[in-house]
GROMACS .gro file of N, CA and C in nm:
model
  222
    1MET      N    1  -3.052  -0.085  -4.300
    1MET     CA    2  -3.028  -0.033  -4.171
    1MET      C    3  -3.009   0.123  -4.185
    2LYS      N    4  -3.040   0.188  -4.067
    2LYS     CA    5  -3.017   0.334  -4.073
    2LYS      C    6  -2.873   0.370  -4.060
    3GLN      N    7  -2.833   0.474  -4.116
    3GLN     CA    8  -2.696   0.518  -4.112
    3GLN      C    9  -2.687   0.613  -3.999
    4ASP      N   10  -2.560   0.613  -3.933
    4ASP     CA   11  -2.528   0.718  -3.836
    4ASP      C   12  -2.617   0.721  -3.715
    5ILE      N   13  -2.666   0.600  -3.664
    5ILE     CA   14  -2.748   0.595  -3.542
    5ILE      C   15  -2.666   0.540  -3.428
    6HIS      N   16  -2.553   0.491  -3.449
    6HIS     CA   17  -2.475   0.427  -3.339
    6HIS      C   18  -2.375   0.524  -3.284
    7PRO      N   19  -2.354   0.520  -3.154
    7PRO     CA   20  -2.248   0.611  -3.092
    7PRO      C   21  -2.109   0.565  -3.130
    8ASP      N   22  -2.023   0.665  -3.120
    8ASP     CA   23  -1.883   0.650  -3.152
    8ASP      C   24  -1.824   0.543  -3.061
    9TYR      N   25  -1.755   0.452  -3.113
    9TYR     CA   26  -1.694   0.344  -3.038
    9TYR      C   27  -1.545   0.353  -3.049
   10HIS      N   28  -1.480   0.384  -2.940
   10HIS     CA   29  -1.326   0.412  -2.939
   10HIS      C   30  -1.254   0.355  -2.829
   11THR      N   31  -1.119   0.370  -2.828
   11THR     CA   32  -1.041   0.316  -2.730
   11THR      C   33  -1.017   0.416  -2.612
   12ILE      N   34  -1.040   0.363  -2.483
   12ILE     CA   35  -1.009   0.445  -2.366
   12ILE      C   36  -0.925   0.367  -2.265
   13LYS      N   37  -0.870   0.434  -2.173
   13LYS     CA   38  -0.786   0.363  -2.066
   13LYS      C   39  -0.869   0.367  -1.934
   14VAL      N   40  -0.874   0.258  -1.867
   14VAL     CA   41  -0.944   0.241  -1.746
   14VAL      C   42  -0.838   0.223  -1.621
   15VAL      N   43  -0.858   0.310  -1.517
   15VAL     CA   44  -0.762   0.297  -1.410
   15VAL      C   45  -0.843   0.242  -1.292
   16MET      N   46  -0.797   0.119  -1.240
   16MET     CA   47  -0.871   0.057  -1.129
   16MET      C   48  -0.828   0.123  -1.005
   17THR      N   49  -0.895   0.089  -0.888
   17THR     CA   50  -0.870   0.148  -0.750
   17THR      C   51  -0.734   0.122  -0.701
   18ASP      N   52  -0.677   0.010  -0.745
   18ASP     CA   53  -0.535  -0.027  -0.695
   18ASP      C   54  -0.437   0.025  -0.788
   19GLY      N   55  -0.472   0.103  -0.892
   19GLY     CA   56  -0.371   0.161  -0.975
   19GLY      C   57  -0.337   0.088  -1.106
   20THR      N   58  -0.389  -0.027  -1.119
   20THR     CA   59  -0.368  -0.103  -1.243
   20THR      C   60  -0.454  -0.046  -1.360
   21THR      N   61  -0.391  -0.051  -1.472
   21THR     CA   62  -0.477   0.005  -1.595
   21THR      C   63  -0.489  -0.098  -1.701
   22TYR      N   64  -0.578  -0.072  -1.791
   22TYR     CA   65  -0.599  -0.152  -1.912
   22TYR      C   66  -0.666  -0.067  -2.009
   23GLU      N   67  -0.652  -0.106  -2.134
   23GLU     CA   68  -0.725  -0.036  -2.238
   23GLU      C   69  -0.839  -0.121  -2.291
   24THR      N   70  -0.951  -0.057  -2.321
   24THR     CA   71  -1.066  -0.120  -2.379
   24THR      C   72  -1.139  -0.033  -2.469
   25ARG      N   73  -1.236  -0.089  -2.547
   25ARG     CA   74  -1.317  -0.002  -2.635
   25ARG      C   75  -1.450   0.025  -2.573
   26SER      N   76  -1.495   0.152  -2.589
   26SER     CA   77  -1.617   0.194  -2.518
   26SER      C   78  -1.678   0.311  -2.588
   27THR      N   79  -1.804   0.346  -2.555
   27THR     CA   80  -1.870   0.461  -2.609
   27THR      C   81  -1.864   0.573  -2.504
   28TRP      N   82  -1.806   0.559  -2.385
   28TRP     CA   83  -1.781   0.653  -2.283
   28TRP      C   84  -1.676   0.756  -2.330
   29GLY      N   85  -1.694   0.874  -2.302
   29GLY     CA   86  -1.589   0.972  -2.332
   29GLY      C   87  -1.550   0.993  -2.487
   30SER      N   88  -1.427   1.020  -2.511
   30SER     CA   89  -1.379   1.032  -2.641
   30SER      C   90  -1.247   0.958  -2.653
   31GLU      N   91  -1.201   0.944  -2.773
   31GLU     CA   92  -1.080   0.865  -2.801
   31GLU      C   93  -0.961   0.908  -2.711
   32GLY      N   94  -0.899   0.812  -2.633
   32GLY     CA   95  -0.778   0.847  -2.555
   32GLY      C   96  -0.809   0.894  -2.406
   33ASP      N   97  -0.943   0.909  -2.378
   33ASP     CA   98  -0.980   0.951  -2.238
   33ASP      C   99  -0.938   0.845  -2.136
   34THR      N  100  -0.932   0.893  -2.009
   34THR     CA  101  -0.901   0.793  -1.902
   34THR      C  102  -1.020   0.791  -1.803
   35MET      N  103  -1.066   0.676  -1.774
   35MET     CA  104  -1.182   0.651  -1.684
   35MET      C  105  -1.114   0.607  -1.555
   36THR      N  106  -1.124   0.681  -1.442
   36THR     CA  107  -1.074   0.638  -1.312
   36THR      C  108  -1.194   0.588  -1.228
   37LEU      N  109  -1.182   0.465  -1.186
   37LEU     CA  110  -1.291   0.394  -1.112
   37LEU      C  111  -1.277   0.425  -0.960
   38GLU      N  112  -1.390   0.446  -0.900
   38GLU     CA  113  -1.396   0.472  -0.752
   38GLU      C  114  -1.425   0.326  -0.688
   39ILE      N  115  -1.501   0.250  -0.757
   39ILE     CA  116  -1.533   0.124  -0.707
   39ILE      C  117  -1.520   0.021  -0.827
   40ASP      N  118  -1.454  -0.086  -0.787
   40ASP     CA  119  -1.436  -0.200  -0.896
   40ASP      C  120  -1.440  -0.337  -0.829
   41PRO      N  121  -1.441  -0.445  -0.914
   41PRO     CA  122  -1.459  -0.583  -0.854
   41PRO      C  123  -1.346  -0.624  -0.750
   42LYS      N  124  -1.227  -0.550  -0.759
   42LYS     CA  125  -1.118  -0.581  -0.667
   42LYS      C  126  -1.149  -0.519  -0.534
   43SER      N  127  -1.228  -0.420  -0.517
   43SER     CA  128  -1.237  -0.350  -0.391
   43SER      C  129  -1.377  -0.356  -0.335
   44HIS      N  130  -1.481  -0.378  -0.409
   44HIS     CA  131  -1.623  -0.368  -0.362
   44HIS      C  132  -1.656  -0.498  -0.290
   45PRO      N  133  -1.722  -0.486  -0.171
   45PRO     CA  134  -1.758  -0.604  -0.087
   45PRO      C  135  -1.858  -0.699  -0.169
   46ALA      N  136  -1.931  -0.652  -0.256
   46ALA     CA  137  -2.026  -0.731  -0.327
   46ALA      C  138  -1.953  -0.838  -0.412
   47TRP      N  139  -1.834  -0.801  -0.459
   47TRP     CA  140  -1.756  -0.899  -0.540
   47TRP      C  141  -1.647  -0.974  -0.456
   48THR      N  142  -1.600  -0.904  -0.357
   48THR     CA  143  -1.493  -0.968  -0.274
   48THR      C  144  -1.541  -1.061  -0.164
   49GLY      N  145  -1.670  -1.045  -0.127
   49GLY     CA  146  -1.723  -1.128  -0.022
   49GLY      C  147  -1.696  -1.080   0.112
   50GLY      N  148  -1.623  -0.965   0.135
   50GLY     CA  149  -1.595  -0.907   0.260
   50GLY      C  150  -1.708  -0.825   0.320
   51ALA      N  151  -1.703  -0.793   0.442
   51ALA     CA  152  -1.797  -0.708   0.517
   51ALA      C  153  -1.937  -0.756   0.499
   52ARG      N  154  -1.959  -0.882   0.499
   52ARG     CA  155  -2.085  -0.934   0.488
   52ARG      C  156  -2.151  -0.943   0.638
   53ALA      N  157  -2.277  -0.902   0.640
   53ALA     CA  158  -2.355  -0.901   0.769
   53ALA      C  159  -2.390  -1.045   0.803
   54VAL      N  160  -2.345  -1.087   0.926
   54VAL     CA  161  -2.378  -1.227   0.963
   54VAL      C  162  -2.507  -1.215   1.054
   55MET      N  163  -2.599  -1.297   1.014
   55MET     CA  164  -2.734  -1.303   1.084
   55MET      C  165  -2.724  -1.390   1.204
   56GLU      N  166  -2.765  -1.339   1.316
   56GLU     CA  167  -2.774  -1.417   1.440
   56GLU      C  168  -2.915  -1.473   1.448
   57GLY      N  169  -2.929  -1.599   1.397
   57GLY     CA  170  -3.063  -1.659   1.388
   57GLY      C  171  -3.134  -1.600   1.262
   58GLY      N  172  -3.266  -1.628   1.257
   58GLY     CA  173  -3.338  -1.575   1.144
   58GLY      C  174  -3.454  -1.481   1.195
   59GLN      N  175  -3.551  -1.474   1.116
   59GLN     CA  176  -3.665  -1.391   1.141
   59GLN      C  177  -3.731  -1.433   1.273
   60VAL      N  178  -3.757  -1.563   1.287
   60VAL     CA  179  -3.833  -1.613   1.403
   60VAL      C  180  -3.752  -1.583   1.527
   61ALA      N  181  -3.624  -1.612   1.526
   61ALA     CA  182  -3.534  -1.581   1.637
   61ALA      C  183  -3.536  -1.431   1.687
   62ARG      N  184  -3.534  -1.351   1.583
   62ARG     CA  185  -3.538  -1.206   1.615
   62ARG      C  186  -3.675  -1.171   1.672
   63PHE      N  187  -3.784  -1.232   1.628
   63PHE     CA  188  -3.912  -1.206   1.674
   63PHE      C  189  -3.930  -1.252   1.823
   64LYS      N  190  -3.877  -1.367   1.853
   64LYS     CA  191  -3.881  -1.430   1.994
   64LYS      C  192  -3.794  -1.340   2.081
   65LYS      N  193  -3.682  -1.292   2.035
   65LYS     CA  194  -3.599  -1.212   2.122
   65LYS      C  195  -3.661  -1.078   2.151
   66ARG      N  196  -3.740  -1.024   2.052
   66ARG     CA  197  -3.805  -0.896   2.077
   66ARG      C  198  -3.930  -0.901   2.150
   67PHE      N  199  -4.014  -0.999   2.138
   67PHE     CA  200  -4.141  -1.012   2.196
   67PHE      C  201  -4.154  -1.130   2.287
   68GLY      N  202  -4.047  -1.204   2.324
   68GLY     CA  203  -4.058  -1.327   2.401
   68GLY      C  204  -4.107  -1.304   2.540
   69ALA      N  205  -4.091  -1.175   2.594
   69ALA     CA  206  -4.132  -1.151   2.735
   69ALA      C  207  -4.287  -1.137   2.748
   70PHE      N  208  -4.347  -1.108   2.629
   70PHE     CA  209  -4.495  -1.093   2.622
   70PHE      C  210  -4.564  -1.225   2.623
   71SER      N  211  -4.674  -1.241   2.697
   71SER     CA  212  -4.751  -1.360   2.682
   71SER      C  213  -4.892  -1.324   2.686
   72LEU      N  214  -4.979  -1.419   2.634
   72LEU     CA  215  -5.118  -1.401   2.640
   72LEU      C  216  -5.187  -1.468   2.752
   73LYS      N  217  -5.238  -1.396   2.842
   73LYS     CA  218  -5.299  -1.448   2.968
   73LYS      C  219  -5.441  -1.428   2.959
   74LYS      N  220  -5.526  -1.527   3.003
   74LYS     CA  221  -5.673  -1.511   3.012
   74LYS      C  222  -5.710  -1.492   3.150
   0.00000   0.00000   0.00000
């Protein structure tokens, strides 16, 4: 194996959006740095299931609503 090709792996502190903290090992920053998250699994709608767009019908219903007034007359 090649020597000295791997990044430095050290302990950092992570601060979640709600203020909770935990320590983990990472290659980000340097030893003892603090990573403050702007988005995390406790607050983002993708993980919490909130703010989900509710569809009124599907593609066909949307098409009929938009173009239902038009008709083909011969």
